[in-house]
mmCIF file of C-alpha atoms and ligand atoms in Angstrom:
data_model
loop_
_atom_site.group_PDB
_atom_site.id
_atom_site.type_symbol
_atom_site.label_atom_id
_atom_site.label_comp_id
_atom_site.label_asym_id
_atom_site.label_seq_id
_atom_site.Cartn_x
_atom_site.Cartn_y
_atom_site.Cartn_z
ATOM 1 C CA MET D 230 -3.625 2.239 -23.235
ATOM 2 C CA THR D 231 -6.417 1.241 -25.544
ATOM 3 C CA ILE D 232 -7.359 -2.684 -24.909
ATOM 4 C CA GLU D 233 -11.064 -2.729 -26.449
ATOM 5 C CA THR D 234 -13.151 -3.399 -23.455
ATOM 6 C CA GLY D 235 -16.421 -2.626 -25.438
ATOM 7 C CA SER D 236 -17.747 -0.715 -22.830
ATOM 8 C CA SER D 237 -17.584 3.256 -22.130
ATOM 9 C CA LYS D 238 -16.948 2.162 -18.821
ATOM 10 C CA GLN D 239 -14.256 1.262 -16.791
ATOM 11 C CA ARG D 240 -14.115 -1.993 -14.724
ATOM 12 C CA VAL D 241 -13.781 -3.225 -11.523
ATOM 13 C CA LEU D 242 -13.037 -6.797 -10.750
ATOM 14 C CA SER D 243 -12.804 -8.175 -6.532
ATOM 15 C CA GLY D 244 -13.698 -11.079 -4.579
ATOM 16 C CA ILE D 245 -13.844 -12.340 -1.237
ATOM 17 C CA GLN D 246 -12.983 -16.153 -0.192
ATOM 18 C CA PRO D 247 -15.680 -18.289 0.885
ATOM 19 C CA SER D 248 -13.317 -19.467 3.687
ATOM 20 C CA GLY D 249 -15.359 -18.626 6.839
ATOM 21 C CA ASN D 250 -17.762 -16.238 8.375
ATOM 22 C CA LEU D 251 -17.721 -12.707 6.623
ATOM 23 C CA THR D 252 -16.497 -9.914 8.803
ATOM 24 C CA ILE D 253 -16.757 -6.546 9.381
ATOM 25 C CA GLY D 254 -13.458 -6.149 7.964
ATOM 26 C CA ASN D 255 -14.841 -7.490 4.933
ATOM 27 C CA TYR D 256 -17.641 -5.331 4.804
ATOM 28 C CA LEU D 257 -15.653 -1.981 5.392
ATOM 29 C CA GLY D 258 -12.735 -2.479 3.433
ATOM 30 C CA ALA D 259 -14.161 -4.196 0.490
ATOM 31 C CA LEU D 260 -17.845 -4.806 0.087
ATOM 32 C CA SER D 261 -19.153 -1.357 0.988
ATOM 33 C CA GLN D 262 -16.743 0.091 -1.346
ATOM 34 C CA TRP D 263 -18.146 -2.286 -4.114
ATOM 35 C CA VAL D 264 -21.442 -1.051 -3.096
ATOM 36 C CA LYS D 265 -20.781 2.654 -3.595
ATOM 37 C CA GLU D 266 -18.695 2.248 -6.683
ATOM 38 C CA GLN D 267 -20.860 -0.653 -8.904
ATOM 39 C CA HIS D 268 -23.017 2.305 -10.925
ATOM 40 C CA ARG D 269 -19.663 4.065 -11.872
ATOM 41 C CA TYR D 270 -17.735 0.926 -13.088
ATOM 42 C CA GLU D 271 -18.902 -2.062 -15.205
ATOM 43 C CA SER D 272 -18.266 -4.130 -12.102
ATOM 44 C CA TYR D 273 -17.757 -7.894 -11.773
ATOM 45 C CA PHE D 274 -17.904 -9.424 -8.173
ATOM 46 C CA CYS D 275 -16.418 -12.984 -7.786
ATOM 47 C CA VAL D 276 -16.992 -15.602 -4.943
ATOM 48 C CA VAL D 277 -13.213 -17.210 -5.054
ATOM 49 C CA ASP D 278 -13.681 -20.691 -4.138
ATOM 50 C CA MET D 279 -10.823 -21.742 -6.104
ATOM 51 C CA HIS D 280 -8.657 -19.612 -3.872
ATOM 52 C CA ALA D 281 -10.406 -21.292 -0.643
ATOM 53 C CA ILE D 282 -9.212 -24.319 -1.442
ATOM 54 C CA THR D 283 -5.583 -23.357 -0.973
ATOM 55 C CA VAL D 284 -5.863 -24.459 2.526
ATOM 56 C CA PRO D 285 -8.040 -27.251 3.690
ATOM 57 C CA GLN D 286 -12.053 -27.006 3.607
ATOM 58 C CA ASP D 287 -14.529 -29.387 4.433
ATOM 59 C CA PRO D 288 -16.695 -29.806 0.844
ATOM 60 C CA ALA D 289 -20.210 -29.274 2.303
ATOM 61 C CA THR D 290 -18.984 -26.407 4.270
ATOM 62 C CA LEU D 291 -17.470 -24.679 1.385
ATOM 63 C CA ARG D 292 -20.696 -25.363 -0.693
ATOM 64 C CA GLU D 293 -22.434 -23.718 1.804
ATOM 65 C CA LYS D 294 -20.308 -20.578 2.350
ATOM 66 C CA THR D 295 -20.277 -19.953 -1.413
ATOM 67 C CA ARG D 296 -23.857 -19.759 -1.325
ATOM 68 C CA GLU D 297 -23.806 -17.521 1.796
ATOM 69 C CA VAL D 298 -21.160 -15.026 0.748
ATOM 70 C CA ALA D 299 -23.046 -14.668 -2.901
ATOM 71 C CA ALA D 300 -25.956 -13.967 -0.828
ATOM 72 C CA LEU D 301 -24.446 -11.395 1.129
ATOM 73 C CA TYR D 302 -22.952 -9.276 -1.669
ATOM 74 C CA ILE D 303 -26.424 -8.806 -2.351
ATOM 75 C CA ALA D 304 -27.736 -8.238 0.977
ATOM 76 C CA SER D 305 -24.694 -5.736 0.937
ATOM 77 C CA GLY D 306 -26.572 -3.671 -1.940
ATOM 78 C CA ILE D 307 -25.007 -5.039 -4.820
ATOM 79 C CA ASP D 308 -27.588 -5.531 -7.522
ATOM 80 C CA PRO D 309 -27.197 -7.910 -9.661
ATOM 81 C CA GLN D 310 -28.666 -6.332 -12.316
ATOM 82 C CA VAL D 311 -26.308 -3.723 -12.192
ATOM 83 C CA ALA D 312 -23.209 -5.636 -11.200
ATOM 84 C CA THR D 313 -22.240 -9.083 -12.375
ATOM 85 C CA ILE D 314 -21.851 -11.716 -9.321
ATOM 86 C CA PHE D 315 -20.505 -15.029 -10.198
ATOM 87 C CA VAL D 316 -18.394 -18.225 -8.716
ATOM 88 C CA GLN D 317 -15.021 -18.495 -9.864
ATOM 89 C CA SER D 318 -14.837 -21.994 -10.129
ATOM 90 C CA HIS D 319 -17.969 -21.730 -12.765
ATOM 91 C CA VAL D 320 -16.008 -19.891 -15.109
ATOM 92 C CA PRO D 321 -12.846 -22.234 -16.062
ATOM 93 C CA ALA D 322 -11.337 -19.305 -17.910
ATOM 94 C CA HIS D 323 -9.644 -18.554 -14.357
ATOM 95 C CA ALA D 324 -7.999 -21.569 -14.316
ATOM 96 C CA GLU D 325 -6.618 -21.639 -17.853
ATOM 97 C CA LEU D 326 -5.436 -18.078 -17.739
ATOM 98 C CA ALA D 327 -3.904 -19.012 -14.337
ATOM 99 C CA TRP D 328 -1.827 -21.843 -15.673
ATOM 100 C CA ILE D 329 -0.381 -19.611 -18.401
ATOM 101 C CA LEU D 330 0.490 -16.613 -16.116
ATOM 102 C CA ASN D 331 2.131 -18.622 -13.883
ATOM 103 C CA CYS D 332 4.676 -19.582 -16.794
ATOM 104 C CA PHE D 333 5.378 -16.027 -16.922
ATOM 105 C CA THR D 334 5.798 -15.609 -12.829
ATOM 106 C CA PRO D 335 9.394 -15.925 -11.747
ATOM 107 C CA ILE D 336 9.385 -17.681 -8.363
ATOM 108 C CA GLY D 337 11.091 -14.978 -6.784
ATOM 109 C CA TRP D 338 8.149 -12.761 -6.811
ATOM 110 C CA LEU D 339 6.220 -15.237 -5.127
ATOM 111 C CA ASN D 340 8.749 -16.002 -2.846
ATOM 112 C CA ARG D 341 8.323 -12.204 -1.452
ATOM 113 C CA MET D 342 4.385 -12.357 -0.804
ATOM 114 C CA THR D 343 4.057 -11.432 2.600
ATOM 115 C CA GLN D 344 0.919 -13.539 2.914
ATOM 116 C CA PHE D 345 2.012 -16.794 1.853
ATOM 117 C CA LYS D 346 4.663 -16.769 4.833
ATOM 118 C CA ASP D 347 1.799 -15.979 7.438
ATOM 119 C CA LYS D 348 -0.385 -18.460 5.958
ATOM 120 C CA ALA D 349 2.129 -21.245 5.376
ATOM 121 C CA ALA D 350 3.915 -20.412 9.009
ATOM 122 C CA LYS D 351 0.718 -21.235 10.547
ATOM 123 C CA GLN D 352 0.491 -24.740 9.056
ATOM 124 C CA GLN D 353 2.844 -28.095 9.416
ATOM 125 C CA ALA D 354 5.474 -27.476 6.669
ATOM 126 C CA ASP D 355 4.824 -30.631 4.528
ATOM 127 C CA THR D 356 1.232 -29.471 4.295
ATOM 128 C CA VAL D 357 1.506 -26.462 2.381
ATOM 129 C CA SER D 358 -0.118 -26.705 -1.044
ATOM 130 C CA ALA D 359 1.525 -25.280 -4.142
ATOM 131 C CA GLY D 360 -1.683 -23.916 -4.329
ATOM 132 C CA LEU D 361 -1.033 -21.637 -1.482
ATOM 133 C CA PHE D 362 2.329 -20.430 -3.106
ATOM 134 C CA ASN D 363 0.210 -20.023 -6.386
ATOM 135 C CA TYR D 364 -2.273 -18.125 -5.016
ATOM 136 C CA PRO D 365 -1.553 -14.539 -6.200
ATOM 137 C CA VAL D 366 -1.169 -15.770 -9.626
ATOM 138 C CA LEU D 367 -4.921 -17.129 -9.298
ATOM 139 C CA MET D 368 -5.602 -13.811 -8.044
ATOM 140 C CA ALA D 369 -3.541 -12.079 -11.182
ATOM 141 C CA ALA D 370 -5.807 -13.959 -13.553
ATOM 142 C CA ASP D 371 -9.033 -13.037 -12.113
ATOM 143 C CA ILE D 372 -8.166 -9.253 -12.549
ATOM 144 C CA LEU D 373 -6.550 -9.606 -15.711
ATOM 145 C CA LEU D 374 -9.154 -11.579 -17.512
ATOM 146 C CA TYR D 375 -11.691 -8.792 -17.036
ATOM 147 C CA GLN D 376 -9.291 -6.153 -18.022
ATOM 148 C CA ALA D 377 -10.238 -4.461 -14.900
ATOM 149 C CA HIS D 378 -9.004 -0.779 -14.310
ATOM 150 C CA GLN D 379 -9.852 -0.831 -10.529
ATOM 151 C CA VAL D 380 -9.375 -3.329 -7.583
ATOM 152 C CA PRO D 381 -11.179 -2.550 -4.418
ATOM 153 C CA VAL D 382 -9.601 -4.186 -1.312
ATOM 154 C CA GLY D 383 -8.207 -3.998 1.617
ATOM 155 C CA ASP D 384 -4.800 -3.111 2.442
ATOM 156 C CA ASP D 385 -3.598 -6.281 3.172
ATOM 157 C CA GLN D 386 -4.173 -6.990 -0.390
ATOM 158 C CA ARG D 387 -1.463 -3.998 -1.750
ATOM 159 C CA GLN D 388 1.010 -6.352 -2.207
ATOM 160 C CA HIS D 389 -0.771 -8.545 -4.300
ATOM 161 C CA LEU D 390 -1.889 -6.229 -6.530
ATOM 162 C CA GLU D 391 1.483 -4.925 -7.236
ATOM 163 C CA LEU D 392 2.463 -8.555 -8.284
ATOM 164 C CA THR D 393 -0.738 -8.548 -10.758
ATOM 165 C CA ARG D 394 0.610 -5.171 -12.011
ATOM 166 C CA ASP D 395 4.335 -6.803 -12.472
ATOM 167 C CA VAL D 396 2.731 -9.732 -14.496
ATOM 168 C CA ALA D 397 0.328 -7.659 -16.657
ATOM 169 C CA GLN D 398 3.448 -5.164 -17.436
ATOM 170 C CA ARG D 399 5.903 -8.487 -17.969
ATOM 171 C CA PHE D 400 3.589 -10.058 -20.440
ATOM 172 C CA ASN D 401 2.480 -6.734 -22.344
ATOM 173 C CA TYR D 402 6.106 -6.170 -22.708
ATOM 174 C CA LEU D 403 6.638 -9.585 -24.331
ATOM 175 C CA TYR D 404 3.471 -9.972 -26.374
ATOM 176 C CA GLY D 405 2.394 -6.590 -26.804
ATOM 177 C CA GLU D 406 -0.561 -5.204 -25.096
ATOM 178 C CA THR D 407 -2.413 -7.650 -23.992
ATOM 179 C CA PHE D 408 -3.637 -6.182 -20.385
ATOM 180 C CA VAL D 409 -5.200 -3.280 -18.708
ATOM 181 C CA VAL D 410 -2.662 -2.695 -15.963
ATOM 182 C CA PRO D 411 -5.176 -2.644 -12.752
ATOM 183 C CA GLU D 412 -4.894 0.401 -10.213
ATOM 184 C CA PRO D 413 -5.872 -0.644 -6.359
ATOM 185 C CA MET D 414 -8.901 1.035 -4.808
ATOM 186 C CA ILE D 415 -7.906 0.862 -1.005
ATOM 187 C CA ARG D 416 -10.006 3.470 1.145
ATOM 188 C CA GLU D 417 -8.155 6.078 3.540
ATOM 189 C CA THR D 418 -10.342 5.112 6.799
ATOM 190 C CA GLY D 419 -11.758 1.011 7.050
ATOM 191 C CA ALA D 420 -9.158 -0.676 5.032
ATOM 192 C CA ARG D 421 -7.276 -2.306 7.775
ATOM 193 C CA VAL D 422 -10.000 -3.370 10.684
ATOM 194 C CA MET D 423 -8.276 -4.916 13.449
ATOM 195 C CA GLY D 424 -8.948 -7.717 15.786
ATOM 196 C CA LEU D 425 -11.474 -6.765 18.519
ATOM 197 C CA ASP D 426 -9.648 -9.114 21.231
ATOM 198 C CA ASP D 427 -6.005 -8.378 19.622
ATOM 199 C CA PRO D 428 -5.692 -4.719 17.968
ATOM 200 C CA THR D 429 -2.363 -5.854 16.352
ATOM 201 C CA LYS D 430 -3.798 -8.715 14.319
ATOM 202 C CA LYS D 431 -6.054 -7.725 11.304
ATOM 203 C CA MET D 432 -9.223 -8.891 11.555
ATOM 204 C CA SER D 433 -9.860 -12.156 9.990
ATOM 205 C CA LYS D 434 -12.438 -14.341 9.015
ATOM 206 C CA SER D 435 -10.327 -17.942 8.574
ATOM 207 C CA GLU D 436 -7.774 -17.171 11.693
ATOM 208 C CA VAL D 437 -9.446 -16.911 14.940
ATOM 209 C CA ASP D 438 -8.152 -17.719 18.598
ATOM 210 C CA SER D 439 -10.971 -16.308 20.328
ATOM 211 C CA GLN D 440 -14.757 -15.793 19.785
ATOM 212 C CA TYR D 441 -14.170 -12.298 20.847
ATOM 213 C CA HIS D 442 -12.325 -11.800 17.743
ATOM 214 C CA ALA D 443 -14.736 -10.308 15.046
ATOM 215 C CA VAL D 444 -17.826 -9.431 14.540
ATOM 216 C CA TYR D 445 -19.427 -11.277 11.839
ATOM 217 C CA LEU D 446 -22.194 -9.836 9.453
ATOM 218 C CA LEU D 447 -24.474 -12.614 10.384
ATOM 219 C CA ASP D 448 -23.967 -12.218 14.252
ATOM 220 C CA ASP D 449 -26.774 -12.171 16.503
ATOM 221 C CA LEU D 450 -26.722 -8.734 17.337
ATOM 222 C CA ASP D 451 -26.624 -8.731 20.895
ATOM 223 C CA TRP D 452 -23.831 -10.757 20.906
ATOM 224 C CA ALA D 453 -22.236 -8.549 18.219
ATOM 225 C CA SER D 454 -22.609 -5.664 20.558
ATOM 226 C CA LYS D 455 -21.067 -7.518 23.408
ATOM 227 C CA LYS D 456 -18.063 -8.579 21.485
ATOM 228 C CA ILE D 457 -17.306 -4.659 20.736
ATOM 229 C CA MET D 458 -18.078 -3.616 24.301
ATOM 230 C CA ARG D 459 -15.203 -6.176 25.481
ATOM 231 C CA ALA D 460 -12.813 -5.120 22.876
ATOM 232 C CA LYS D 461 -9.165 -4.763 23.857
ATOM 233 C CA THR D 462 -8.524 -1.167 25.093
ATOM 234 C CA ASP D 463 -5.580 0.268 27.129
ATOM 235 C CA SER D 464 -4.993 2.398 30.392
ATOM 236 C CA TYR D 465 -4.988 5.876 29.221
ATOM 237 C CA THR D 466 -8.309 8.384 29.420
ATOM 238 C CA ASP D 467 -8.138 10.068 26.393
ATOM 239 C CA ILE D 468 -9.995 9.322 23.058
ATOM 240 C CA ARG D 469 -8.378 10.265 19.993
ATOM 241 C CA PHE D 470 -6.888 8.594 16.772
ATOM 242 C CA THR D 471 -3.443 7.702 17.334
ATOM 243 C CA ASN D 472 -0.515 5.284 15.888
ATOM 244 C CA ASP D 473 0.532 4.519 19.080
ATOM 245 C CA PRO D 474 0.739 0.950 18.848
ATOM 246 C CA GLU D 475 -0.261 0.771 22.750
ATOM 247 C CA ARG D 476 -3.291 2.162 21.971
ATOM 248 C CA ALA D 477 -4.154 0.066 18.978
ATOM 249 C CA GLY D 478 -7.594 -0.882 20.368
ATOM 250 C CA VAL D 479 -9.071 2.482 21.004
ATOM 251 C CA ASN D 480 -7.692 3.558 17.450
ATOM 252 C CA ASN D 481 -9.377 0.518 15.879
ATOM 253 C CA LEU D 482 -13.010 1.313 17.267
ATOM 254 C CA LEU D 483 -12.503 4.811 16.447
ATOM 255 C CA GLU D 484 -11.598 4.038 12.914
ATOM 256 C CA ILE D 485 -14.686 1.832 12.603
ATOM 257 C CA TYR D 486 -16.948 4.456 14.020
ATOM 258 C CA ALA D 487 -15.393 6.765 11.388
ATOM 259 C CA THR D 488 -15.776 4.344 8.408
ATOM 260 C CA ILE D 489 -19.542 3.735 9.461
ATOM 261 C CA THR D 490 -20.422 7.651 10.035
ATOM 262 C CA GLY D 491 -18.635 9.162 7.442
ATOM 263 C CA GLN D 492 -17.777 11.870 9.939
ATOM 264 C CA PRO D 493 -14.098 13.458 9.750
ATOM 265 C CA HIS D 494 -11.810 12.564 12.584
ATOM 266 C CA ASP D 495 -11.705 16.087 14.627
ATOM 267 C CA ALA D 496 -15.484 15.903 14.857
ATOM 268 C CA ILE D 497 -15.458 12.449 16.105
ATOM 269 C CA GLU D 498 -12.703 13.356 18.807
ATOM 270 C CA ALA D 499 -14.823 16.138 19.659
ATOM 271 C CA HIS D 500 -17.874 14.275 20.063
ATOM 272 C CA PHE D 501 -16.421 11.765 22.329
ATOM 273 C CA ALA D 502 -14.039 14.609 24.238
ATOM 274 C CA GLY D 503 -14.345 14.059 28.307
ATOM 275 C CA LYS D 504 -16.024 10.677 27.609
ATOM 276 C CA GLY D 505 -14.955 7.297 28.710
ATOM 277 C CA TYR D 506 -14.148 4.131 27.233
ATOM 278 C CA GLY D 507 -17.799 2.520 28.094
ATOM 279 C CA VAL D 508 -19.522 5.464 25.904
ATOM 280 C CA LEU D 509 -17.265 5.455 23.347
ATOM 281 C CA LYS D 510 -17.715 1.100 22.685
ATOM 282 C CA ARG D 511 -21.591 1.614 23.414
ATOM 283 C CA GLU D 512 -21.773 4.276 20.507
ATOM 284 C CA VAL D 513 -19.533 2.108 18.275
ATOM 285 C CA ALA D 514 -21.728 -1.076 18.930
ATOM 286 C CA GLU D 515 -24.951 1.064 18.120
ATOM 287 C CA VAL D 516 -23.360 2.278 14.986
ATOM 288 C CA VAL D 517 -22.195 -1.351 13.565
ATOM 289 C CA VAL D 518 -25.658 -3.009 15.004
ATOM 290 C CA GLU D 519 -27.754 -0.472 12.979
ATOM 291 C CA MET D 520 -25.248 -1.211 10.079
ATOM 292 C CA LEU D 521 -25.984 -4.732 10.171
ATOM 293 C CA ARG D 522 -29.867 -4.515 11.037
ATOM 294 C CA PRO D 523 -30.935 -4.028 7.366
ATOM 295 C CA LEU D 524 -28.277 -5.953 5.719
ATOM 296 C CA GLN D 525 -29.511 -9.165 8.080
ATOM 297 C CA ALA D 526 -33.086 -8.144 7.178
ATOM 298 C CA ARG D 527 -32.053 -8.623 3.432
ATOM 299 C CA TYR D 528 -30.367 -11.673 3.865
ATOM 300 C CA ARG D 529 -33.008 -13.416 5.416
ATOM 301 C CA GLU D 530 -35.472 -12.171 2.409
ATOM 302 C CA ILE D 531 -32.678 -13.157 -0.504
ATOM 303 C CA THR D 532 -31.982 -16.816 1.215
ATOM 304 C CA SER D 533 -35.951 -17.420 1.798
ATOM 305 C CA ASP D 534 -35.933 -18.143 -2.250
ATOM 306 C CA PRO D 535 -32.962 -20.687 -2.979
ATOM 307 C CA ALA D 536 -33.787 -20.231 -6.971
ATOM 308 C CA TYR D 537 -33.190 -16.393 -7.010
ATOM 309 C CA LEU D 538 -29.826 -17.066 -5.598
ATOM 310 C CA ASP D 539 -29.142 -19.920 -8.107
ATOM 311 C CA GLY D 540 -30.512 -17.262 -11.063
ATOM 312 C CA VAL D 541 -28.200 -14.832 -10.126
ATOM 313 C CA LEU D 542 -25.089 -17.040 -10.173
ATOM 314 C CA ALA D 543 -26.192 -18.737 -13.586
ATOM 315 C CA GLN D 544 -26.422 -15.276 -15.050
ATOM 316 C CA GLY D 545 -23.358 -14.114 -13.430
ATOM 317 C CA ALA D 546 -21.411 -17.227 -14.795
ATOM 318 C CA GLU D 547 -22.713 -16.340 -18.260
ATOM 319 C CA ARG D 548 -21.893 -12.456 -18.217
ATOM 320 C CA ALA D 549 -18.346 -13.433 -16.565
ATOM 321 C CA SER D 550 -17.403 -16.575 -19.495
ATOM 322 C CA THR D 551 -18.621 -13.997 -22.245
ATOM 323 C CA VAL D 552 -15.658 -11.435 -21.143
ATOM 324 C CA ALA D 553 -13.128 -14.093 -19.806
ATOM 325 C CA GLU D 554 -13.205 -15.833 -22.893
ATOM 326 C CA ARG D 555 -12.596 -12.998 -25.027
ATOM 327 C CA THR D 556 -9.432 -12.485 -23.173
ATOM 328 C CA LEU D 557 -8.135 -16.053 -22.696
ATOM 329 C CA LYS D 558 -8.781 -16.260 -26.463
ATOM 330 C CA LEU D 559 -6.061 -13.673 -26.881
ATOM 331 C CA VAL D 560 -3.749 -14.482 -24.654
ATOM 332 C CA LYS D 561 -3.544 -18.524 -25.937
ATOM 333 C CA GLU D 562 -2.656 -16.176 -29.619
ATOM 334 C CA ARG D 563 -0.291 -14.509 -28.219
ATOM 335 C CA VAL D 564 1.579 -17.260 -26.480
ATOM 336 C CA GLY D 565 0.970 -19.562 -29.363
ATOM 337 C CA PHE D 566 -1.448 -21.737 -28.828
ATOM 338 C CA LEU D 567 -3.242 -23.782 -31.862
ATOM 339 C CA PRO D 568 -6.659 -22.771 -32.353
ATOM 340 C CA PRO D 569 -8.710 -25.778 -31.573
ATOM 341 C CA TYR D 570 -9.928 -27.560 -35.126
ATOM 342 C CA ARG D 571 -13.627 -27.661 -35.570
ATOM 343 C CA ARG D 572 -14.698 -31.060 -37.589
ATOM 344 C CA PRO D 573 -15.966 -30.059 -41.373
HETATM 345 P P1 ATP I 849 -8.696 -15.003 5.563
HETATM 346 O O1 ATP I 849 -9.147 -14.593 6.985
HETATM 347 O O2 ATP I 849 -9.849 -16.035 4.854
HETATM 348 O O3 ATP I 849 -7.575 -15.027 5.002
HETATM 349 P P2 ATP I 849 -10.040 -12.119 4.918
HETATM 350 O O4 ATP I 849 -11.066 -12.334 5.919
HETATM 351 O O5 ATP I 849 -8.606 -11.777 4.946
HETATM 352 O O6 ATP I 849 -9.896 -14.184 4.435
HETATM 353 P P3 ATP I 849 -10.570 -12.525 2.347
HETATM 354 O O7 ATP I 849 -11.522 -12.955 1.537
HETATM 355 O O8 ATP I 849 -9.023 -12.714 1.592
HETATM 356 O O9 ATP I 849 -10.508 -12.392 3.756
HETATM 357 O O10 ATP I 849 -10.492 -11.002 1.468
HETATM 358 C C1 ATP I 849 -11.796 -10.089 1.171
HETATM 359 C C2 ATP I 849 -11.728 -8.915 1.245
HETATM 360 O O11 ATP I 849 -11.947 -8.078 2.230
HETATM 361 C C3 ATP I 849 -10.486 -8.214 0.626
HETATM 362 O O12 ATP I 849 -10.575 -7.179 -0.216
HETATM 363 C C4 ATP I 849 -9.573 -8.179 1.988
HETATM 364 O O13 ATP I 849 -8.500 -6.890 1.359
HETATM 365 C C5 ATP I 849 -10.366 -7.355 2.480
HETATM 366 N N1 ATP I 849 -10.565 -7.530 4.002
HETATM 367 C C6 ATP I 849 -10.337 -8.709 4.705
HETATM 368 N N2 ATP I 849 -10.247 -8.506 6.273
HETATM 369 C C7 ATP I 849 -10.144 -7.123 6.168
HETATM 370 C C8 ATP I 849 -9.907 -6.180 7.326
HETATM 371 N N3 ATP I 849 -9.721 -6.371 8.615
HETATM 372 N N4 ATP I 849 -9.917 -4.799 7.105
HETATM 373 C C9 ATP I 849 -10.172 -4.413 5.799
HETATM 374 N N5 ATP I 849 -10.380 -5.191 4.956
HETATM 375 C C10 ATP I 849 -10.260 -6.206 4.917
HETATM 376 N N1 LTN I 850 -6.546 -12.871 -2.262
HETATM 377 C C1 LTN I 850 -8.002 -11.735 -1.901
HETATM 378 C C2 LTN I 850 -9.288 -12.274 -2.793
HETATM 379 C C3 LTN I 850 -8.894 -12.121 -3.805
HETATM 380 C C4 LTN I 850 -9.429 -11.381 -5.080
HETATM 381 C C5 LTN I 850 -9.111 -11.468 -6.318
HETATM 382 C C6 LTN I 850 -9.257 -9.795 -4.425
HETATM 383 C C7 LTN I 850 -9.034 -13.630 -4.987
HETATM 384 N N2 LTN I 850 -9.260 -12.943 -5.927
HETATM 385 C C8 LTN I 850 -9.525 -10.649 -7.265
HETATM 386 C C9 LTN I 850 -9.371 -8.744 -5.611
HETATM 387 C C10 LTN I 850 -9.371 -9.575 -6.784
HETATM 388 C C11 LTN I 850 -7.833 -12.040 -0.616
HETATM 389 O O1 LTN I 850 -8.528 -10.571 -0.523
HETATM 390 N N3 LTN I 850 -7.265 -12.771 0.489
#
């Protein structure tokens, strides 16, 4: 496809909702990939506050978490000079394109979305918003506005990416080549970190039943370690990677270890051969803590100067708007909106 992006590099876009405290799941599944790929692609990373309000949020907390998530992007290693970091609601083109795409998305496609069904089931039926239902269309707008080729996300976002591709293809079919059809970028290990308290559930920042569910990026390090030591395991003794649902806890700890250390599975199994779950947990806790320590130090540095973050987000919104407006203008022409008149 030959959609002009004005750069020799392919584009990447991704986002995280400021809907709670970021977990090591967000880091291993998404953020760490962004950091790794930021130089290879022209990258856009947004804090998706408009997605966060699809479920109830306290305004002051939302403001605070939006800044926290942006600072965590930088603390994780995203360089604002290399990649564009911005807040979704600062670029109105997201809302505008989402509306247009809503008009090209059959309800049947949205009815199939499992994340909607899961999230809706957890709320009282009469409080589930139309925004929650339309959530994937806003996500499609985020991605398509930037003509992103690759979208680095965790495994749970596969279905939303598929919908984004379907919407892009439908629009391109109806109006001619307009959008790059994006590909999901999902890593082999770490794309689905499970809850420490219940390894049958995805580790999540917003759906937390127990204080032992997740390790948060800003957790006190001793507390992070304690949570890993309390992770649910099983009554077997051998330590190996497995798909056995009964052994999901041990497998999850091994996956976390593998993702952080980058070691191959057989080397890890050899390393833990003959050792007990206590040793496994202690070593996983160690690598997690050593991953978080420098990240937290950088976070403290960044947040000690609020004006710095203001500047990053101002510049990010400007750069993002330039790209987003270009796509939006083309889309408006294609669907037949009258261009705005200027007074002579
Ligand atoms: P929420 O619990 O608020 O719905 P979440 O923790 O699932 O959110 P999102 O903001 O929806 O996080 O997702 C941000 C990114 O982190 C996405 O790319 C998502 O796939 C990834 N991600 C979230 N949880 C995990 C996990 N447990 N393992 C791997 N990746 C994850
Ligand atoms: N729906 C995503 C968050 C998200 C996103 C995006 C991810 C919103 N817009 C654009 C990638 C690209 C989630 O992880 N729940």
